[in-house]
Coordinates of C-alpha atoms and ligand atoms in Angstrom, one line a residue:
Chain V
M1035 CA -19.5 -44.6 16.4
T1036 CA -20.7 -41.9 18.8
V1037 CA -23.8 -41.9 19.6
T1038 CA -25.4 -38.4 22.1
E1039 CA -28.7 -39.0 23.1
N1040 CA -31.2 -37.5 26.0
E1041 CA -32.5 -39.4 28.9
A1042 CA -35.6 -40.3 26.3
R1043 CA -34.9 -43.0 24.0
P1044 CA -36.2 -41.5 20.8
A1045 CA -40.1 -41.9 20.6
S1046 CA -40.6 -43.9 17.6
G1047 CA -40.1 -47.1 19.5
A1048 CA -38.4 -49.2 16.3
A1049 CA -34.5 -49.4 16.8
P1050 CA -33.0 -46.9 13.5
E1051 CA -30.4 -48.2 12.1
P1052 CA -27.8 -47.0 12.8
V1053 CA -26.1 -44.4 11.4
A1054 CA -22.9 -44.9 8.5
H1055 CA -19.3 -44.5 8.3
G1056 CA -19.2 -40.6 7.8
G1057 CA -22.4 -39.8 8.7
V1058 CA -24.4 -37.6 10.6
R1059 CA -27.8 -38.2 11.8
L1060 CA -29.6 -35.5 14.1
T1061 CA -33.2 -36.5 15.7
G1062 CA -35.4 -33.9 16.4
V1063 CA -32.4 -31.6 17.8
T1064 CA -32.3 -29.3 20.8
K1065 CA -30.0 -27.0 22.5
V1066 CA -31.0 -24.8 25.3
F1067 CA -28.2 -22.2 26.7
G1068 CA -29.1 -22.1 30.6
R1069 CA -31.9 -22.4 32.3
G1070 CA -35.4 -20.6 34.1
A1071 CA -35.9 -17.0 32.7
T1072 CA -32.2 -16.9 31.5
A1073 CA -32.9 -20.0 29.7
T1074 CA -32.1 -19.3 25.5
T1075 CA -33.1 -22.3 23.2
A1076 CA -30.3 -22.0 20.4
V1077 CA -31.3 -24.8 18.3
Q1078 CA -34.8 -26.4 18.0
D1079 CA -36.2 -30.0 16.5
V1080 CA -33.7 -30.6 14.2
D1081 CA -33.5 -33.7 12.2
L1082 CA -30.5 -33.9 8.8
D1083 CA -29.0 -36.9 7.5
V1084 CA -26.2 -36.7 6.0
R1085 CA -24.8 -39.8 4.0
P1086 CA -20.9 -40.4 4.0
G1087 CA -18.8 -38.5 2.0
E1088 CA -21.9 -35.1 1.1
F1089 CA -21.2 -31.9 1.5
V1090 CA -23.9 -30.6 3.7
T1091 CA -23.7 -26.3 2.8
I1092 CA -25.5 -24.5 6.3
V1093 CA -27.1 -20.6 5.7
G1094 CA -28.7 -18.8 8.5
A1095 CA -28.6 -15.5 10.0
S1096 CA -25.6 -14.1 12.6
G1097 CA -27.5 -16.2 15.6
C1098 CA -29.3 -18.7 14.5
G1099 CA -27.8 -21.7 15.7
K1100 CA -25.9 -22.5 13.2
S1101 CA -22.5 -22.0 15.0
T1102 CA -24.0 -24.2 17.8
L1103 CA -25.6 -27.0 15.7
L1104 CA -21.9 -27.3 14.8
S1105 CA -20.7 -27.8 18.8
L1106 CA -23.0 -30.2 18.9
V1107 CA -21.9 -32.2 16.0
A1108 CA -18.1 -32.1 17.4
G1109 CA -19.3 -32.7 20.6
L1110 CA -17.6 -29.6 22.3
E1111 CA -21.6 -29.0 23.3
Q1112 CA -24.2 -32.1 25.0
V1113 CA -28.0 -32.2 22.7
T1114 CA -30.9 -31.2 25.8
T1115 CA -33.1 -33.6 23.7
G1116 CA -32.6 -35.5 21.3
T1117 CA -31.1 -37.6 19.4
L1118 CA -27.3 -37.1 17.5
E1119 CA -24.9 -39.4 15.4
V1120 CA -22.1 -39.4 14.2
G1121 CA -19.6 -42.1 12.0
G1122 CA -17.0 -41.1 13.1
R1123 CA -14.0 -38.6 13.8
V1124 CA -15.1 -35.1 13.6
A1125 CA -13.2 -32.1 13.2
L1126 CA -13.4 -29.0 13.0
M1127 CA -11.5 -25.6 11.6
F1128 CA -13.4 -21.8 12.6
Q1129 CA -13.4 -18.8 10.8
E1130 CA -9.9 -18.2 12.2
A1131 CA -7.6 -20.3 11.3
T1132 CA -5.9 -21.3 15.3
L1133 CA -2.3 -22.0 14.5
L1134 CA -0.5 -22.1 17.3
P1135 CA 2.4 -18.9 17.0
W1136 CA 5.1 -20.4 18.4
L1137 CA 5.1 -23.7 16.2
T1138 CA 5.5 -23.4 12.0
A1139 CA 3.3 -24.6 9.8
A1140 CA 4.8 -28.1 9.5
Q1141 CA 4.2 -28.5 13.6
N1142 CA 1.0 -27.2 13.6
V1143 CA 0.3 -30.2 11.6
A1144 CA 2.5 -32.6 13.8
L1145 CA 0.7 -31.6 17.2
A1146 CA -2.6 -33.1 15.7
L1147 CA -0.9 -35.9 14.8
K1148 CA 0.6 -36.5 17.8
L1149 CA -2.4 -36.0 20.5
R1150 CA -4.1 -38.8 17.0
G1151 CA -1.4 -40.8 19.2
V1152 CA 1.0 -41.4 15.3
A1153 CA 4.0 -43.0 16.2
R1154 CA 7.2 -39.2 16.7
A1155 CA 9.3 -41.1 13.5
E1156 CA 6.2 -40.8 11.5
R1157 CA 4.8 -37.6 12.5
T1158 CA 7.3 -35.4 10.7
P1159 CA 6.9 -37.3 6.9
Q1160 CA 3.3 -37.5 7.0
A1161 CA 2.9 -34.2 7.6
H1162 CA 5.3 -32.6 5.2
A1163 CA 2.9 -34.9 3.3
L1164 CA -0.2 -32.8 4.2
L1165 CA 1.2 -30.2 3.7
E1166 CA 2.2 -31.0 0.1
R1167 CA -2.1 -32.4 -0.2
V1168 CA -3.0 -28.2 0.1
R1169 CA 0.2 -27.4 -2.0
L1170 CA 1.6 -25.8 0.8
G1171 CA 5.3 -28.7 0.6
A1172 CA 7.2 -25.2 0.4
Y1173 CA 5.9 -23.4 4.0
A1174 CA 6.2 -26.5 6.5
D1175 CA 8.9 -24.1 7.8
K1176 CA 7.7 -21.2 8.2
R1177 CA 5.7 -19.4 11.2
P1178 CA 1.7 -18.1 10.7
H1179 CA 2.6 -14.8 10.7
E1180 CA 4.6 -15.4 7.5
L1181 CA 1.8 -17.0 6.4
S1182 CA -1.5 -15.3 4.3
G1183 CA -4.1 -16.1 5.6
G1184 CA -5.4 -18.1 3.0
M1185 CA -2.2 -20.2 3.7
R1186 CA -3.0 -20.0 7.0
Q1187 CA -6.5 -21.7 6.7
R1188 CA -4.4 -24.2 4.4
V1189 CA -2.0 -25.0 7.1
A1190 CA -5.7 -25.7 9.7
L1191 CA -7.7 -27.5 6.8
A1192 CA -4.6 -29.9 6.6
R1193 CA -3.5 -30.4 10.0
V1194 CA -7.9 -31.4 9.8
L1195 CA -6.3 -34.3 7.6
A1196 CA -4.8 -34.9 10.2
Q1197 CA -7.4 -35.8 12.6
D1198 CA -7.6 -38.2 9.8
A1199 CA -11.5 -37.9 10.6
S1200 CA -14.3 -39.1 8.7
V1201 CA -16.5 -35.8 9.1
V1202 CA -15.3 -32.0 9.3
C1203 CA -17.8 -29.3 10.7
M1204 CA -16.4 -25.4 9.5
D1205 CA -17.1 -22.9 11.2
E1206 CA -17.6 -19.9 8.9
P1207 CA -13.8 -20.8 8.0
L1208 CA -13.3 -18.0 4.4
G1209 CA -15.5 -15.3 6.0
A1210 CA -12.2 -13.1 6.5
L1211 CA -10.7 -13.7 3.6
D1212 CA -11.1 -11.7 0.5
A1213 CA -12.9 -12.6 -2.5
M1214 CA -10.1 -13.9 -4.8
T1215 CA -8.3 -15.8 -2.0
R1216 CA -11.8 -16.9 -0.7
D1217 CA -12.9 -18.4 -3.6
H1218 CA -9.4 -20.2 -4.5
M1219 CA -9.6 -21.8 -1.1
H1220 CA -13.3 -23.0 -2.1
D1221 CA -11.9 -24.5 -5.0
E1222 CA -8.9 -26.5 -2.5
I1223 CA -12.2 -26.9 -0.1
E1224 CA -13.5 -28.2 -2.0
R1225 CA -11.0 -30.6 -4.0
V1226 CA -9.7 -31.9 -0.7
A1227 CA -12.7 -33.0 0.9
G1228 CA -13.1 -35.5 -2.4
E1229 CA -10.1 -36.7 -2.8
A1230 CA -10.6 -38.0 1.1
G1231 CA -13.7 -38.4 0.9
L1232 CA -14.6 -36.0 4.0
T1233 CA -18.2 -35.7 4.4
V1234 CA -18.2 -31.6 5.6
L1235 CA -20.9 -29.6 7.4
F1236 CA -20.0 -25.9 6.3
V1237 CA -21.5 -22.9 7.8
T1238 CA -21.6 -20.2 6.2
H1239 CA -23.7 -16.5 5.4
N1240 CA -23.0 -16.0 2.3
V1241 CA -26.2 -18.6 0.2
R1242 CA -23.8 -17.7 -2.4
E1243 CA -21.1 -19.9 -1.6
A1244 CA -23.1 -22.3 0.6
V1245 CA -24.9 -23.0 -3.2
R1246 CA -21.2 -23.4 -4.5
L1247 CA -19.7 -25.4 -2.0
G1248 CA -22.9 -28.1 -1.7
D1249 CA -24.7 -31.6 -2.3
R1250 CA -26.9 -29.7 -0.1
A1251 CA -27.4 -26.1 1.6
V1252 CA -29.8 -26.3 4.6
L1253 CA -31.6 -22.5 5.6
M1254 CA -31.7 -21.9 9.2
G1255 CA -34.2 -19.5 10.5
S1256 CA -34.9 -17.3 13.7
S1257 CA -35.0 -17.2 17.0
P1258 CA -34.8 -20.3 17.8
G1259 CA -33.0 -22.5 15.1
R1260 CA -34.4 -24.6 13.5
V1261 CA -34.5 -25.8 10.3
V1262 CA -37.1 -24.2 7.6
H1263 CA -35.5 -24.7 3.8
T1264 CA -34.2 -27.7 2.2
E1265 CA -32.3 -26.8 -1.3
H1266 CA -31.6 -29.8 -3.5
I1267 CA -28.1 -28.8 -5.3
D1268 CA -27.6 -30.7 -8.2
L1269 CA -25.4 -28.6 -10.4
P1270 CA -22.2 -30.0 -12.6
R1271 CA -19.1 -29.1 -10.8
P1272 CA -17.0 -27.5 -10.9
R1273 CA -18.9 -24.9 -10.5
R1274 CA -18.5 -20.9 -10.4
M1275 CA -19.7 -17.8 -7.9
E1276 CA -20.0 -16.6 -11.2
D1277 CA -21.7 -18.8 -12.4
P1278 CA -26.3 -18.1 -13.4
E1279 CA -27.1 -21.0 -12.5
V1280 CA -25.9 -20.3 -9.1
A1281 CA -26.9 -17.7 -9.0
R1282 CA -30.2 -18.1 -9.3
R1283 CA -30.3 -20.9 -7.6
A1284 CA -28.9 -18.1 -4.7
G1285 CA -31.6 -16.1 -6.0
S1286 CA -34.9 -18.2 -4.5
L1287 CA -32.4 -19.0 -1.2
T1288 CA -32.1 -15.7 -0.5
A1289 CA -35.5 -14.8 -0.9
A1290 CA -36.5 -17.5 1.5
L1291 CA -33.5 -16.0 3.8
R1292 CA -35.7 -13.0 3.3
E1293 CA -38.9 -14.2 4.6
D1294 CA -37.3 -16.0 7.9
V1295 CA -35.3 -12.4 8.4
A1296 CA -38.6 -10.2 7.4
R1297 CA -40.5 -12.5 10.0
H1298 CA -38.9 -12.1 12.7
V1299 CA -38.2 -8.5 12.5
G1300 CA -41.7 -7.8 10.6
Chain L
M567 CA -2.4 -10.3 -2.8
S568 CA -2.9 -12.5 -5.6
V569 CA 0.0 -13.7 -6.2
D570 CA 0.8 -14.3 -2.0
E571 CA -1.7 -16.9 -2.7
R572 CA -0.3 -18.7 -5.0
P573 CA 0.6 -22.1 -4.2
A574 CA 4.0 -22.6 -4.3
G575 CA 3.6 -26.5 -6.4
T576 CA 0.6 -24.8 -8.8
G577 CA 1.5 -24.5 -12.3
T578 CA 4.1 -26.6 -14.2
S579 CA 6.9 -26.7 -10.8
G580 CA 7.8 -25.0 -8.4
G581 CA 10.2 -23.0 -10.0
L582 CA 8.2 -20.6 -11.6
A583 CA 6.3 -19.9 -8.2
T584 CA 10.0 -19.3 -7.7
A585 CA 11.0 -16.8 -10.3
V586 CA 6.4 -15.1 -9.6
G587 CA 7.3 -14.5 -6.0
A588 CA 11.2 -13.0 -5.8
A589 CA 9.9 -10.9 -9.2
S590 CA 7.0 -9.3 -7.3
G591 CA 10.2 -8.3 -4.5
P592 CA 9.0 -9.1 -0.2
G593 CA 6.6 -11.6 -0.8
P594 CA 6.5 -14.6 1.7
L595 CA 10.1 -16.3 -0.7
A596 CA 12.3 -13.3 0.2
P597 CA 13.1 -14.9 3.5
L598 CA 14.6 -18.1 1.3
V599 CA 16.7 -15.8 -0.5
G600 CA 19.4 -13.5 0.3
A601 CA 20.7 -15.4 3.5
D602 CA 23.8 -13.2 3.3
S603 CA 21.4 -9.6 2.7
D604 CA 20.3 -11.6 6.6
R605 CA 23.4 -11.0 8.7
S606 CA 24.5 -7.8 6.7
R607 CA 20.7 -6.4 8.2
A608 CA 21.1 -8.0 11.4
L609 CA 24.5 -5.7 12.0
T610 CA 23.1 -2.5 10.8
R611 CA 20.3 -2.9 13.4
A612 CA 23.4 -4.3 15.9
W613 CA 25.4 -0.9 15.3
A614 CA 21.7 0.8 15.7
G615 CA 21.6 -1.3 18.3
T616 CA 25.1 -0.2 20.0
W617 CA 26.2 3.3 19.1
P618 CA 23.0 5.3 21.6
K619 CA 24.9 3.4 24.8
V620 CA 27.9 4.2 23.6
G621 CA 27.4 7.7 23.9
A622 CA 25.1 7.7 26.6
V623 CA 28.4 5.7 28.2
V624 CA 30.5 8.9 27.2
A625 CA 28.2 11.7 28.4
F626 CA 27.6 10.2 31.5
V627 CA 31.4 10.8 31.4
A628 CA 32.5 13.8 30.8
I629 CA 29.8 15.1 32.3
W630 CA 31.6 13.1 35.6
Q631 CA 34.5 15.1 34.9
A632 CA 33.6 17.9 34.3
V633 CA 32.1 17.5 37.7
V634 CA 35.1 16.5 39.5
L635 CA 36.5 19.0 37.8
S636 CA 34.1 21.8 38.8
G637 CA 35.9 21.5 42.3
W638 CA 32.1 20.0 43.7
R639 CA 33.5 17.5 46.0
P640 CA 37.0 16.8 47.1
E641 CA 39.1 14.2 44.9
F642 CA 39.3 11.6 47.4
V643 CA 35.3 11.6 48.2
L644 CA 34.5 11.7 44.3
P645 CA 37.3 11.2 42.3
A646 CA 38.1 11.1 38.5
P647 CA 37.1 8.0 36.2
L648 CA 40.4 7.9 35.0
T649 CA 41.3 7.2 38.7
V650 CA 38.5 4.6 38.8
A651 CA 39.6 3.1 36.1
Q652 CA 43.2 2.5 37.0
T653 CA 41.6 1.1 40.4
L654 CA 38.9 -1.7 38.6
G655 CA 42.6 -2.5 36.7
D656 CA 44.2 -2.7 39.5
L657 CA 41.1 -4.8 41.5
V658 CA 40.6 -7.5 39.0
R659 CA 44.6 -8.7 39.6
E660 CA 43.4 -9.2 42.3
P661 CA 42.1 -12.3 43.8
E662 CA 39.8 -11.5 46.4
F663 CA 37.5 -9.6 43.0
W664 CA 36.9 -12.5 42.1
Q665 CA 35.9 -14.1 44.9
A666 CA 33.1 -11.5 46.0
I667 CA 31.9 -11.5 42.3
G668 CA 31.9 -15.5 41.9
T669 CA 30.2 -15.5 46.4
T670 CA 27.6 -12.7 44.8
L671 CA 26.4 -14.7 41.8
R672 CA 26.5 -18.0 43.6
R673 CA 24.1 -16.2 46.1
A674 CA 22.1 -15.1 43.2
L675 CA 22.0 -17.9 41.0
V676 CA 20.6 -20.1 44.3
G677 CA 18.0 -18.1 44.7
F678 CA 16.6 -17.5 41.8
A679 CA 16.7 -21.2 40.8
F680 CA 14.6 -21.5 44.5
A681 CA 12.1 -18.3 43.4
I682 CA 11.8 -19.6 40.6
A683 CA 10.5 -23.4 42.0
I684 CA 8.6 -21.5 44.5
G685 CA 6.6 -18.8 42.2
T686 CA 6.0 -21.3 39.3
V687 CA 4.4 -24.3 41.2
V688 CA 2.5 -21.2 43.3
G689 CA 1.5 -19.4 39.9
I690 CA 0.8 -23.0 39.0
A691 CA -1.3 -23.6 42.3
V692 CA -4.0 -20.3 41.6
S693 CA -3.8 -19.7 38.2
R694 CA -5.7 -22.9 38.4
F695 CA -8.0 -23.6 42.0
R696 CA -10.4 -21.4 42.4
P697 CA -9.9 -21.1 46.1
V698 CA -6.1 -20.6 46.8
R699 CA -6.3 -17.7 43.6
A700 CA -8.7 -16.2 46.5
A701 CA -6.1 -17.1 49.1
I702 CA -3.1 -15.9 48.0
G703 CA -4.0 -14.7 44.1
S704 CA -3.9 -10.8 46.1
L705 CA -1.6 -11.1 48.4
I706 CA 1.4 -11.9 45.9
T707 CA 1.0 -8.5 44.6
G708 CA 0.7 -7.0 47.8
L709 CA 3.8 -9.3 48.8
Q710 CA 5.4 -8.1 44.8
T711 CA 4.9 -3.9 45.9
M712 CA 6.1 -4.9 49.7
P713 CA 10.5 -3.5 49.4
S714 CA 11.9 -6.7 50.5
I715 CA 14.7 -5.0 52.2
V716 CA 11.8 -5.2 55.4
W717 CA 12.4 -8.6 55.4
F718 CA 15.3 -7.7 56.1
P719 CA 15.1 -8.3 60.4
L720 CA 13.2 -11.0 60.6
A721 CA 15.1 -13.1 58.5
I722 CA 17.7 -12.0 60.6
L723 CA 16.5 -12.9 63.6
L724 CA 15.1 -16.4 61.9
F725 CA 18.2 -17.2 60.1
G726 CA 20.9 -15.1 61.8
L727 CA 23.5 -13.3 60.2
N728 CA 24.1 -16.1 58.0
E729 CA 23.8 -17.4 53.8
Q730 CA 20.5 -18.7 55.3
A731 CA 19.1 -14.8 55.7
I732 CA 20.3 -13.2 52.1
T733 CA 18.4 -16.5 50.8
F734 CA 15.1 -16.1 51.7
V735 CA 14.6 -12.7 51.0
V736 CA 16.3 -12.5 47.9
I737 CA 14.1 -15.5 47.3
L738 CA 10.9 -13.8 49.0
G739 CA 12.4 -10.8 46.9
A740 CA 11.8 -12.8 43.1
A741 CA 9.3 -15.5 43.6
P742 CA 6.6 -12.9 43.5
S743 CA 7.0 -11.4 40.3
I744 CA 7.1 -15.2 38.9
A745 CA 4.3 -16.0 40.3
N746 CA 2.8 -13.6 39.5
G747 CA 3.7 -13.9 35.3
I748 CA 2.8 -16.9 34.7
I749 CA -0.7 -16.5 36.8
S750 CA -1.3 -13.6 34.2
G751 CA 0.7 -15.5 31.0
I752 CA -2.5 -18.5 32.2
D753 CA -4.8 -16.4 32.9
H754 CA -4.4 -14.9 29.1
V755 CA -4.3 -17.9 27.0
P756 CA -6.5 -16.9 24.1
P757 CA -9.7 -19.4 24.2
A758 CA -9.7 -20.4 21.1
F759 CA -6.2 -22.4 21.4
T760 CA -8.3 -24.5 24.7
R761 CA -10.3 -25.3 22.6
L762 CA -8.5 -26.2 19.9
G763 CA -6.6 -27.9 21.9
T764 CA -10.1 -29.8 22.7
V765 CA -11.1 -30.2 19.7
L766 CA -7.9 -32.3 18.6
G767 CA -8.5 -34.3 22.1
A768 CA -5.5 -33.1 24.5
G769 CA -5.7 -34.2 27.9
S770 CA -5.9 -32.2 30.2
V771 CA -1.4 -32.7 30.8
D772 CA -1.1 -32.1 27.3
L773 CA -3.6 -29.1 26.7
Y774 CA -1.4 -28.0 29.2
R775 CA 2.2 -29.0 27.5
H776 CA 0.5 -28.4 24.7
F777 CA -1.4 -25.3 24.2
V778 CA -1.6 -23.2 27.9
I779 CA 1.4 -22.7 29.0
P780 CA 3.5 -22.2 25.8
A781 CA 0.5 -19.5 24.7
A782 CA 1.4 -18.6 28.8
L783 CA 5.7 -18.3 28.1
P784 CA 6.3 -14.4 26.8
S785 CA 4.4 -13.6 30.7
Y786 CA 6.4 -16.0 32.3
V787 CA 9.8 -14.3 30.7
A788 CA 8.6 -11.7 31.6
G789 CA 7.9 -12.1 34.8
L790 CA 11.6 -14.3 35.7
N791 CA 12.8 -10.5 33.9
Q792 CA 11.5 -8.7 36.9
G793 CA 12.0 -11.6 39.2
W794 CA 15.6 -11.4 38.5
A795 CA 15.9 -7.2 38.7
F796 CA 14.2 -7.6 42.3
A797 CA 16.2 -11.0 43.3
W798 CA 19.7 -8.8 42.3
R799 CA 18.1 -5.5 44.6
S800 CA 17.1 -8.0 47.4
L801 CA 21.0 -9.9 47.3
M802 CA 22.9 -6.4 47.5
A803 CA 20.8 -4.6 50.0
G804 CA 21.2 -8.7 51.9
E805 CA 25.3 -8.1 51.4
L806 CA 25.2 -4.9 53.0
L807 CA 23.4 -6.0 56.4
V808 CA 24.6 -9.0 56.7
I809 CA 27.9 -9.1 55.6
I810 CA 29.7 -12.5 56.7
E811 CA 33.1 -12.9 57.8
G812 CA 35.8 -14.2 55.3
K813 CA 33.7 -13.9 52.6
P814 CA 34.2 -10.6 50.1
S815 CA 31.0 -10.2 48.3
L816 CA 30.1 -7.0 46.1
G817 CA 28.2 -6.1 49.3
S818 CA 30.8 -7.1 51.2
R819 CA 33.8 -5.1 49.6
L820 CA 31.3 -2.4 48.8
S821 CA 30.7 -1.9 53.0
F822 CA 34.4 -1.9 53.6
A823 CA 35.0 0.3 50.7
Q824 CA 33.1 2.9 52.6
D825 CA 34.4 2.6 56.2
F826 CA 37.9 3.0 54.6
N827 CA 37.0 5.6 52.5
N828 CA 38.3 4.5 49.4
A829 CA 36.2 6.4 47.6
P830 CA 38.2 5.4 44.3
E831 CA 37.1 1.1 45.0
L832 CA 33.6 2.3 46.4
I833 CA 32.1 3.6 42.7
A834 CA 35.2 1.0 41.1
Y835 CA 32.9 -1.9 42.5
M836 CA 29.4 0.1 42.0
L837 CA 30.0 -0.1 38.5
V838 CA 31.0 -3.7 38.8
I839 CA 27.5 -4.5 40.1
L840 CA 25.5 -2.2 37.6
V841 CA 27.4 -3.3 34.8
L842 CA 26.0 -6.9 35.6
G843 CA 22.9 -6.2 36.0
M844 CA 22.9 -4.9 32.9
L845 CA 24.5 -8.5 31.2
A846 CA 21.6 -10.3 32.9
D847 CA 19.1 -8.5 31.8
T848 CA 20.7 -8.3 28.5
V849 CA 20.7 -12.4 28.8
F850 CA 16.6 -12.3 29.6
S851 CA 15.2 -9.7 27.7
S852 CA 17.1 -10.8 24.5
Q853 CA 15.7 -14.3 24.9
S854 CA 12.4 -11.9 25.3
R855 CA 12.8 -10.7 22.0
R856 CA 13.6 -13.5 20.1
M857 CA 10.8 -14.9 21.4
R858 CA 8.1 -12.0 20.4
R859 CA 10.0 -11.7 16.5
R860 CA 8.7 -15.8 16.5
R861 CA 5.8 -15.6 16.9
G862 CA 5.4 -12.6 14.7
L863 CA 4.2 -10.6 18.0
A864 CA 5.8 -6.6 18.0
V865 CA 8.7 -6.5 19.4
D866 CA 9.7 -2.7 21.2
Ligands
ADP737 N1 -22.5 -21.0 25.6 C1 -23.6 -20.8 24.7 N2 -23.9 -19.9 26.7 C2 -25.3 -19.2 26.2 N3 -26.0 -18.4 24.6 C3 -25.7 -19.1 23.9 C4 -23.7 -19.9 24.3 N4 -23.0 -20.6 22.3 C5 -24.5 -19.6 22.2 N5 -25.2 -18.8 22.2 C6 -26.5 -18.2 22.2 O1 -27.4 -19.8 21.2 C7 -27.9 -18.4 19.8 C8 -26.7 -19.1 18.4 O2 -25.5 -18.5 18.7 P1 -25.1 -19.5 17.1 O3 -25.1 -19.9 17.4 O4 -23.1 -18.7 18.0 O5 -25.6 -18.3 16.3 P2 -24.5 -18.4 14.3 O6 -23.1 -19.2 14.9 O7 -25.8 -18.6 14.3 O8 -24.4 -16.7 15.0 C9 -27.4 -17.2 20.5 O9 -29.1 -16.6 20.7 C10 -26.2 -17.1 21.5 O10 -26.7 -15.9 22.0
MG738 MG1 -21.4 -17.9 14.1

């Protein structure tokens, strides 16, 4: 378990129970970039408790601090104040698949295994097995430029699995894909995360996507970035982007989002 | 392209997906089919690259012959292509000819090897340590622009008329290009790759080994290619200036040919030097093209 905290212990006094394996807990998390006159508060006073295996989607206007929040959870940035607890290893998936172009799909996955300390003899078979799990077994020896955008993201997904993380942060991973491919990736991510019991923090600026995927959608407001609304999405799965219920819930989230944008523009 | 998106294992069998891929023309599955057509395509491409070169050589020889026939210079100064070819045919039967090539190539390789070692170490130091960059970063570019023949007077003073003087200048000629290649390669590693390395838990050694160095490789190879060209030029200058008794080299043979007014031999040696330089360049550029193609980068 990784615990990051600032100099001040939580004011609550009584020690809260530790976060479970696969859980994520943010308590009053604030992130300020820079100092003095140029200081930017990217994230302010965020409380978020994510259950192990939960799929949380985070929506908000661009620049509201979504990426910063994920960077904090992934340990790429340190919180300024507040407490962040993560139960286990965190993997990160970006908008670009960032596959290394000099390696094949299987070698890209195997590199993650190697850096995790998996023995040499096991890497190749494991990498192939992971590619099978994202249904790319036939493409193991292809190089990234020979794969389509969706396939590249599936290799990135296999690489996330290779990291053996319990928590996965996905930062608009489907933002660059066309609608058909994106729908297909929704199914893949949902299936793979479910099979592996992963906790997912999924950032998107597409409200429908947030409803389609999330057990819970968290709406972030801008300047400074904070949680303004949380929507529990108890719709049965499998869901589709064009389900009327998904559209309806997305509508109410959009209204809340619009309100926040209006407050900062108007 | 929804077919591209279709995972090979979906549906009843992988065979179905293959059939779909094959039917839809050159999808991602196309390379799996027809290795034969790949080979014939490679031959076609090789021929497409070869015939213009053959044409250029033919045109060059024709113009040369025409100039000779025009009587612009007497034949003992500007011999005909056939005379040079006959001289070359005689030369290749002399052991000194092969000795000269051997000496020159050995000097080139030794100097180039030292230049690689020095250029690489200096390049990494500059790219990693800010004060080193501030101190010698621009000096390296400056050295690169300096004609290496300028170093010879000093080299001869320092080492005398010997091998070391030549090697010294070859290294100084080649190392700056090699250093610059690695510096610009490392400077331009996409930040996304280093961030990925951090996310995957790479320490600084692994970050260099698996992310930074492979990403910088194309630029490094370009630096090596340019470094080789400079090494070769410096070496030829050196061999013309520093002639060591009893050690025939391409440069010294060229110099003797001039001393004895032996124009056919002089031109024959020049052609040998040209061909050797081109062969080395072919090795480098084919390596660099192969690497770029594998990475899906534009190949010129
Ligand atoms: N490394 C950084 N240094 C300074 N400011 C940053 C940094 N990263 C993000 N910010 C600022 O924090 C705010 C939130 O950015 P970000 O988290 O990228 O938003 P989002 O992902 O929601 O679009 C922006 O105002 C951005 O300029
Ligand atoms: Mg962002």
